[in-house]
Structure formats: structure tokens, C-alpha cells
Tab-separated table of C-alpha atoms in Angstrom:
chain	number	residue	atom	x	y	z
A	1	ALA	CA	-2.967	-24.175	-50.076
A	2	GLN	CA	-6.085	-25.588	-51.514
A	3	THR	CA	-5.709	-28.093	-54.585
A	4	VAL	CA	-8.198	-29.816	-56.864
A	5	THR	CA	-7.496	-32.734	-58.883
A	6	GLN	CA	-9.625	-34.165	-61.669
A	7	SER	CA	-8.015	-37.376	-62.576
A	8	GLN	CA	-10.233	-38.019	-65.757
A	9	PRO	CA	-8.901	-35.966	-68.797
A	10	GLU	CA	-11.427	-37.337	-71.096
A	11	MET	CA	-14.472	-39.197	-70.811
A	12	SER	CA	-16.897	-40.459	-73.346
A	13	VAL	CA	-20.624	-41.699	-72.723
A	14	GLN	CA	-23.529	-42.722	-74.722
A	15	GLU	CA	-26.534	-40.753	-75.102
A	16	ALA	CA	-29.239	-41.566	-72.619
A	17	GLU	CA	-26.796	-43.450	-70.499
A	18	THR	CA	-25.529	-42.225	-67.194
A	19	VAL	CA	-21.945	-40.902	-66.331
A	20	THR	CA	-19.756	-39.950	-63.192
A	21	LEU	CA	-16.966	-37.400	-63.331
A	22	SER	CA	-14.545	-37.465	-60.249
A	23	CYS	CA	-13.017	-34.639	-58.454
A	24	THR	CA	-11.029	-34.626	-55.067
A	25	TYR	CA	-9.605	-31.707	-53.286
A	26	ASP	CA	-7.046	-30.992	-50.638
A	27	THR	CA	-8.131	-28.371	-47.780
A	28	SER	CA	-7.474	-27.781	-43.950
A	29	GLU	CA	-10.684	-25.463	-43.911
A	30	ASN	CA	-13.676	-26.942	-42.587
A	31	ASN	CA	-16.274	-24.566	-44.051
A	32	TYR	CA	-16.008	-24.183	-47.714
A	33	TYR	CA	-18.005	-24.499	-51.225
A	34	LEU	CA	-17.510	-27.143	-53.966
A	35	PHE	CA	-18.910	-26.290	-57.638
A	36	TRP	CA	-19.168	-27.996	-60.873
A	37	TYR	CA	-18.887	-25.744	-63.903
A	38	LYS	CA	-19.521	-26.656	-67.709
A	39	GLN	CA	-17.676	-25.013	-70.401
A	40	PRO	CA	-19.154	-25.737	-73.694
A	41	PRO	CA	-17.160	-24.955	-77.091
A	42	SER	CA	-18.541	-21.415	-77.069
A	43	ARG	CA	-16.133	-21.414	-73.712
A	44	GLN	CA	-18.486	-19.403	-71.495
A	45	MET	CA	-18.554	-20.979	-67.842
A	46	ILE	CA	-21.714	-22.046	-66.846
A	47	LEU	CA	-22.736	-23.318	-63.312
A	48	VAL	CA	-23.911	-26.608	-63.341
A	49	ILE	CA	-24.335	-27.294	-59.295
A	50	ARG	CA	-23.003	-26.415	-56.127
A	51	GLN	CA	-22.640	-28.002	-52.570
A	52	GLU	CA	-21.997	-26.525	-49.409
A	53	ALA	CA	-19.754	-28.347	-47.083
A	54	TYR	CA	-21.768	-27.895	-43.921
A	55	LYS	CA	-24.793	-29.894	-45.732
A	56	GLN	CA	-24.763	-33.461	-45.423
A	57	GLN	CA	-27.232	-33.925	-48.244
A	58	ASN	CA	-26.038	-34.244	-51.647
A	59	ALA	CA	-27.227	-31.598	-54.225
A	60	THR	CA	-29.141	-32.272	-57.069
A	61	GLU	CA	-30.282	-29.944	-60.219
A	62	ASN	CA	-32.551	-31.962	-62.471
A	63	ARG	CA	-29.986	-34.580	-64.101
A	64	PHE	CA	-27.394	-33.522	-62.546
A	65	SER	CA	-26.248	-34.721	-59.199
A	66	VAL	CA	-23.290	-35.047	-56.928
A	67	ASN	CA	-21.668	-37.252	-54.707
A	68	PHE	CA	-20.291	-35.421	-51.695
A	69	GLN	CA	-17.926	-37.412	-49.330
A	70	LYS	CA	-16.649	-34.886	-47.022
A	71	ALA	CA	-14.223	-37.090	-45.045
A	72	ALA	CA	-12.665	-38.551	-48.466
A	73	LYS	CA	-12.482	-34.896	-49.771
A	74	SER	CA	-14.441	-36.097	-52.800
A	75	PHE	CA	-16.916	-34.608	-54.969
A	76	SER	CA	-18.056	-36.536	-57.857
A	77	LEU	CA	-20.710	-35.144	-60.350
A	78	LYS	CA	-23.328	-37.754	-62.008
A	79	ILE	CA	-25.034	-36.800	-65.100
A	80	SER	CA	-27.950	-39.095	-65.705
A	81	ASP	CA	-29.769	-39.405	-69.149
A	82	SER	CA	-26.844	-37.921	-71.006
A	83	GLN	CA	-27.818	-35.463	-73.910
A	84	LEU	CA	-25.626	-34.268	-76.737
A	85	GLY	CA	-25.661	-30.892	-75.235
A	86	ASP	CA	-23.604	-32.287	-72.248
A	87	THR	CA	-20.682	-32.533	-74.538
A	88	ALA	CA	-18.174	-30.094	-73.070
A	89	MET	CA	-15.298	-29.369	-70.598
A	90	TYR	CA	-16.241	-29.725	-66.779
A	91	PHE	CA	-14.575	-28.292	-64.034
A	92	CYS	CA	-14.428	-29.153	-60.538
A	93	ALA	CA	-14.004	-25.905	-58.307
A	94	PHE	CA	-13.590	-25.077	-54.423
A	95	MET	CA	-14.120	-21.869	-52.574
A	96	LYS	CA	-13.027	-21.222	-49.330
A	97	HIS	CA	-15.771	-19.620	-46.661
A	98	VAL	CA	-13.958	-16.413	-46.529
A	99	GLY	CA	-12.380	-14.328	-49.572
A	100	ASN	CA	-14.634	-15.863	-52.332
A	101	GLN	CA	-11.306	-16.985	-53.969
A	102	PHE	CA	-11.986	-20.159	-56.641
A	103	TYR	CA	-9.717	-22.759	-57.069
A	104	PHE	CA	-10.156	-25.019	-60.126
A	105	GLY	CA	-9.115	-28.371	-61.352
A	106	THR	CA	-7.816	-28.985	-64.792
A	107	GLY	CA	-11.171	-30.289	-66.156
A	108	THR	CA	-12.498	-33.213	-67.613
A	109	SER	CA	-13.512	-33.225	-71.637
A	110	LEU	CA	-16.794	-35.052	-71.745
A	111	THR	CA	-18.214	-36.362	-75.236
A	112	VAL	CA	-21.744	-37.833	-75.451
A	113	ILE	CA	-21.911	-40.221	-78.413
A	114	PRO	CA	-25.020	-40.463	-79.993
B	1	ASN	CA	-29.434	-8.058	-68.115
B	2	ALA	CA	-26.298	-8.643	-69.971
B	3	GLY	CA	-24.544	-10.402	-67.149
B	4	VAL	CA	-20.552	-10.340	-67.364
B	5	THR	CA	-19.221	-8.915	-70.726
B	6	GLN	CA	-15.684	-8.827	-71.763
B	7	THR	CA	-13.978	-6.599	-74.501
B	8	PRO	CA	-12.335	-7.770	-76.872
B	9	LYS	CA	-13.103	-11.152	-77.691
B	10	PHE	CA	-9.822	-11.797	-79.361
B	11	ARG	CA	-6.389	-9.930	-79.929
B	12	VAL	CA	-3.215	-10.549	-80.963
B	13	LEU	CA	-0.049	-8.405	-79.720
B	14	LYS	CA	3.470	-8.177	-80.464
B	15	THR	CA	5.742	-8.810	-77.598
B	16	GLY	CA	6.179	-5.573	-75.616
B	17	GLN	CA	2.952	-3.928	-76.594
B	18	SER	CA	0.485	-3.077	-73.921
B	19	MET	CA	-3.248	-3.559	-73.862
B	20	THR	CA	-6.094	-3.478	-71.426
B	21	LEU	CA	-8.927	-5.671	-71.259
B	22	LEU	CA	-12.369	-4.482	-70.065
B	23	CYS	CA	-14.734	-6.421	-67.769
B	24	ALA	CA	-17.993	-5.135	-67.015
B	25	GLN	CA	-20.991	-6.439	-65.042
B	26	ASP	CA	-24.451	-5.458	-64.497
B	27	MET	CA	-25.344	-7.472	-61.166
B	28	ASN	CA	-24.292	-4.969	-58.833
B	29	HIS	CA	-21.564	-7.627	-57.554
B	30	GLU	CA	-19.282	-6.542	-55.035
B	31	TYR	CA	-16.459	-8.953	-56.217
B	32	MET	CA	-14.784	-9.369	-59.542
B	33	TYR	CA	-11.997	-11.600	-60.604
B	34	TRP	CA	-9.858	-12.195	-63.639
B	35	TYR	CA	-8.551	-15.748	-64.319
B	36	ARG	CA	-6.557	-17.064	-66.963
B	37	GLN	CA	-6.791	-20.757	-68.943
B	38	ASP	CA	-4.339	-22.518	-70.299
B	39	PRO	CA	-4.265	-26.017	-71.693
B	40	GLY	CA	-4.139	-28.688	-68.901
B	41	MET	CA	-3.990	-26.076	-65.968
B	42	GLY	CA	-7.549	-25.249	-65.536
B	43	LEU	CA	-8.330	-21.726	-64.217
B	44	ARG	CA	-5.969	-19.646	-62.274
B	45	LEU	CA	-6.843	-16.741	-60.413
B	46	ILE	CA	-4.612	-13.440	-61.715
B	47	HIS	CA	-6.145	-10.498	-59.491
B	48	TYR	CA	-9.268	-9.634	-58.048
B	49	SER	CA	-11.367	-6.964	-56.279
B	50	VAL	CA	-13.668	-7.011	-53.278
B	51	GLY	CA	-15.253	-3.674	-53.925
B	52	GLU	CA	-14.669	-0.612	-55.977
B	53	GLY	CA	-11.194	1.173	-55.471
B	54	THR	CA	-9.737	-2.255	-53.991
B	55	THR	CA	-7.621	-4.905	-55.525
B	56	ALA	CA	-5.714	-7.785	-54.596
B	57	LYS	CA	-3.047	-10.718	-56.183
B	58	GLY	CA	-4.158	-13.851	-56.907
B	59	GLU	CA	-2.129	-17.018	-57.752
B	60	VAL	CA	-0.455	-15.659	-60.795
B	61	PRO	CA	-0.358	-11.759	-60.516
B	62	ASP	CA	3.301	-11.191	-62.232
B	63	GLY	CA	3.209	-9.196	-65.522
B	64	TYR	CA	-0.689	-7.826	-65.172
B	65	ASN	CA	-2.072	-4.753	-63.344
B	66	VAL	CA	-5.706	-4.329	-62.510
B	67	SER	CA	-8.011	-1.393	-61.616
B	68	ARG	CA	-11.388	-1.108	-60.116
B	69	LEU	CA	-12.539	2.528	-60.679
B	70	LYS	CA	-16.124	1.777	-61.102
B	71	LYS	CA	-18.163	-0.799	-59.491
B	72	GLN	CA	-19.155	-2.401	-62.675
B	73	ASN	CA	-15.946	-2.491	-64.376
B	74	PHE	CA	-12.818	-4.234	-63.747
B	75	LEU	CA	-9.885	-3.684	-65.941
B	76	LEU	CA	-6.564	-5.860	-66.674
B	77	GLY	CA	-3.783	-4.338	-68.407
B	78	LEU	CA	-0.503	-5.810	-69.565
B	79	GLU	CA	2.121	-3.445	-69.784
B	80	SER	CA	4.643	-5.242	-71.899
B	81	ALA	CA	3.357	-8.472	-73.111
B	82	ALA	CA	4.974	-11.580	-73.395
B	83	PRO	CA	4.351	-14.925	-75.117
B	84	SER	CA	3.943	-16.490	-71.990
B	85	GLN	CA	0.592	-14.364	-71.547
B	86	THR	CA	-0.831	-16.151	-74.466
B	87	SER	CA	-3.914	-17.541	-72.935
B	88	VAL	CA	-7.717	-17.266	-72.699
B	89	TYR	CA	-8.723	-14.578	-70.346
B	90	PHE	CA	-11.879	-14.982	-68.386
B	91	CYS	CA	-13.495	-12.343	-66.072
B	92	ALA	CA	-16.132	-13.444	-63.304
B	93	SER	CA	-18.211	-11.368	-60.343
B	94	SER	CA	-20.120	-12.605	-57.493
B	95	ASP	CA	-21.766	-11.229	-54.561
B	96	PRO	CA	-19.742	-11.495	-51.044
B	97	LEU	CA	-20.234	-14.803	-49.367
B	98	LEU	CA	-23.177	-15.478	-47.114
B	99	ALA	CA	-24.472	-11.372	-48.187
B	100	PRO	CA	-28.211	-11.470	-48.405
B	101	GLY	CA	-29.682	-12.611	-51.495
B	102	SER	CA	-26.322	-14.165	-52.297
B	103	THR	CA	-25.807	-17.186	-54.499
B	104	ASP	CA	-22.537	-17.693	-53.525
B	105	THR	CA	-21.467	-18.319	-57.205
B	106	GLN	CA	-19.172	-16.622	-59.695
B	107	TYR	CA	-20.804	-15.415	-62.824
B	108	PHE	CA	-18.164	-15.692	-65.920
B	109	GLY	CA	-17.909	-13.612	-68.820
B	110	PRO	CA	-17.334	-15.220	-72.490
B	111	GLY	CA	-13.795	-14.946	-72.442
B	112	THR	CA	-11.035	-13.181	-74.128
B	113	ARG	CA	-8.578	-14.976	-76.500
B	114	LEU	CA	-5.343	-13.413	-76.407
B	115	THR	CA	-2.223	-14.384	-78.285
B	116	VAL	CA	1.300	-12.589	-77.972
B	117	LEU	CA	3.891	-13.067	-81.081
């Protein structure tokens, strides 16, 4: 079975600063995908960034980047130049190579302080 | 292009009542999913479908049924609602992994908040 763990239920960061959200996962699969989703108060789930396990290069999307450590089964999200609109719940997710089933962590609530 | 839509947005039921949640997507995705989100537990997969006419059980299927009669629609039914089914329900859709043009990403609807009294 796949499990995804987010050990930081809540975090806060000053506007314009950098923050890192942690995620670890457990799997026996070798090929898989990892995602970070953002859920603002509107409740809609929004894809932030994704990483293919077979790629060694860390994914980046503008102010968002990941630190993917496959051997350690770690997938952290770094948000640079934090903005007020980044305030949201962030979910780490794992998807197996076959079946398209997602497994989600319990989320980290991030607050950006003006 | 509306993406993934869910109907209704809110609903209050009494124990034992039945209801159907409707999910519609206009992206021609093959795969569709129903999740529930509870405080402190993240999202858990209820049922999913890999194509029109097919359904499969996810992590927490008990008490729910689904149907995928049309490719663009995925219905979630509660035959006899229980207070334990009070939750926020999310529908999502995606292309199959590695399909041509696939982003290998799930697209989520806005959610339905269901309260069972």
C-alpha cells in the first residue's frame, strides 16, 4: 500500500520570504508520479507542480520548486517570494504508474503573513 | 470550457435519505474519480471509472454507488445516508497515464459539502 505523510499540519511565512513544505511517502513501486496541490478557501483543488519519479531533475514552476529525493522517498515543496494569495491548504499526492489512482497526504495549512 | 463541474454545491440530508451527486467534465477525459475530504484525513478515493460503462472501488467505497453511463458524467449515489457520510465530496477527471497529449494530472471540481443529520 502507498502512504503519503505530511508532518506539518500548519505553517506560516512572512510575505516575500521562502517556505518549504515537507512530504514523505512509502511505496514499493519504482515508477510513479508525485504532485503538490493547492486548496484555497474556495475549496477547489489546483495543481501546483508535478514530478516524474524517473526524472532526476527537480521540477520548477515559477516561484514553486521541489526537492525530490527518491532514495529517501522525500518530496518537499519550496515556495519563493511568498504572496498573500499563496495562503491555502497544500496537499502532497502520489500516483502509481498503473491505474491513475491518487493517494493524498493530510495536508499542510500555509498562512502568508503581510 | 468549464472543466469539471459538480451539482449540487451544498446539501443537507436526514439519516436514511438518498441522493445523487452529479459530476460532469468537458475535457473528454477517460478517467473520473470521486473523493471525500474529511478534516485531518486528506482526500480518500471512493470509486473511480476508467471509461464509459466501467466503475471500480477505491479506498472507502462502502455506502456509495456510482455509475458512468456517459463518458462526460460520473454519478455518486448514497442510498441510505448516514452521519458518517458528512463530508466534502470532490470529483476529478484525467487522461490515462502516458496517453498522447496527457498531462498525467487530475482536474478537480469545486466540491460538494454534504451534511447528514
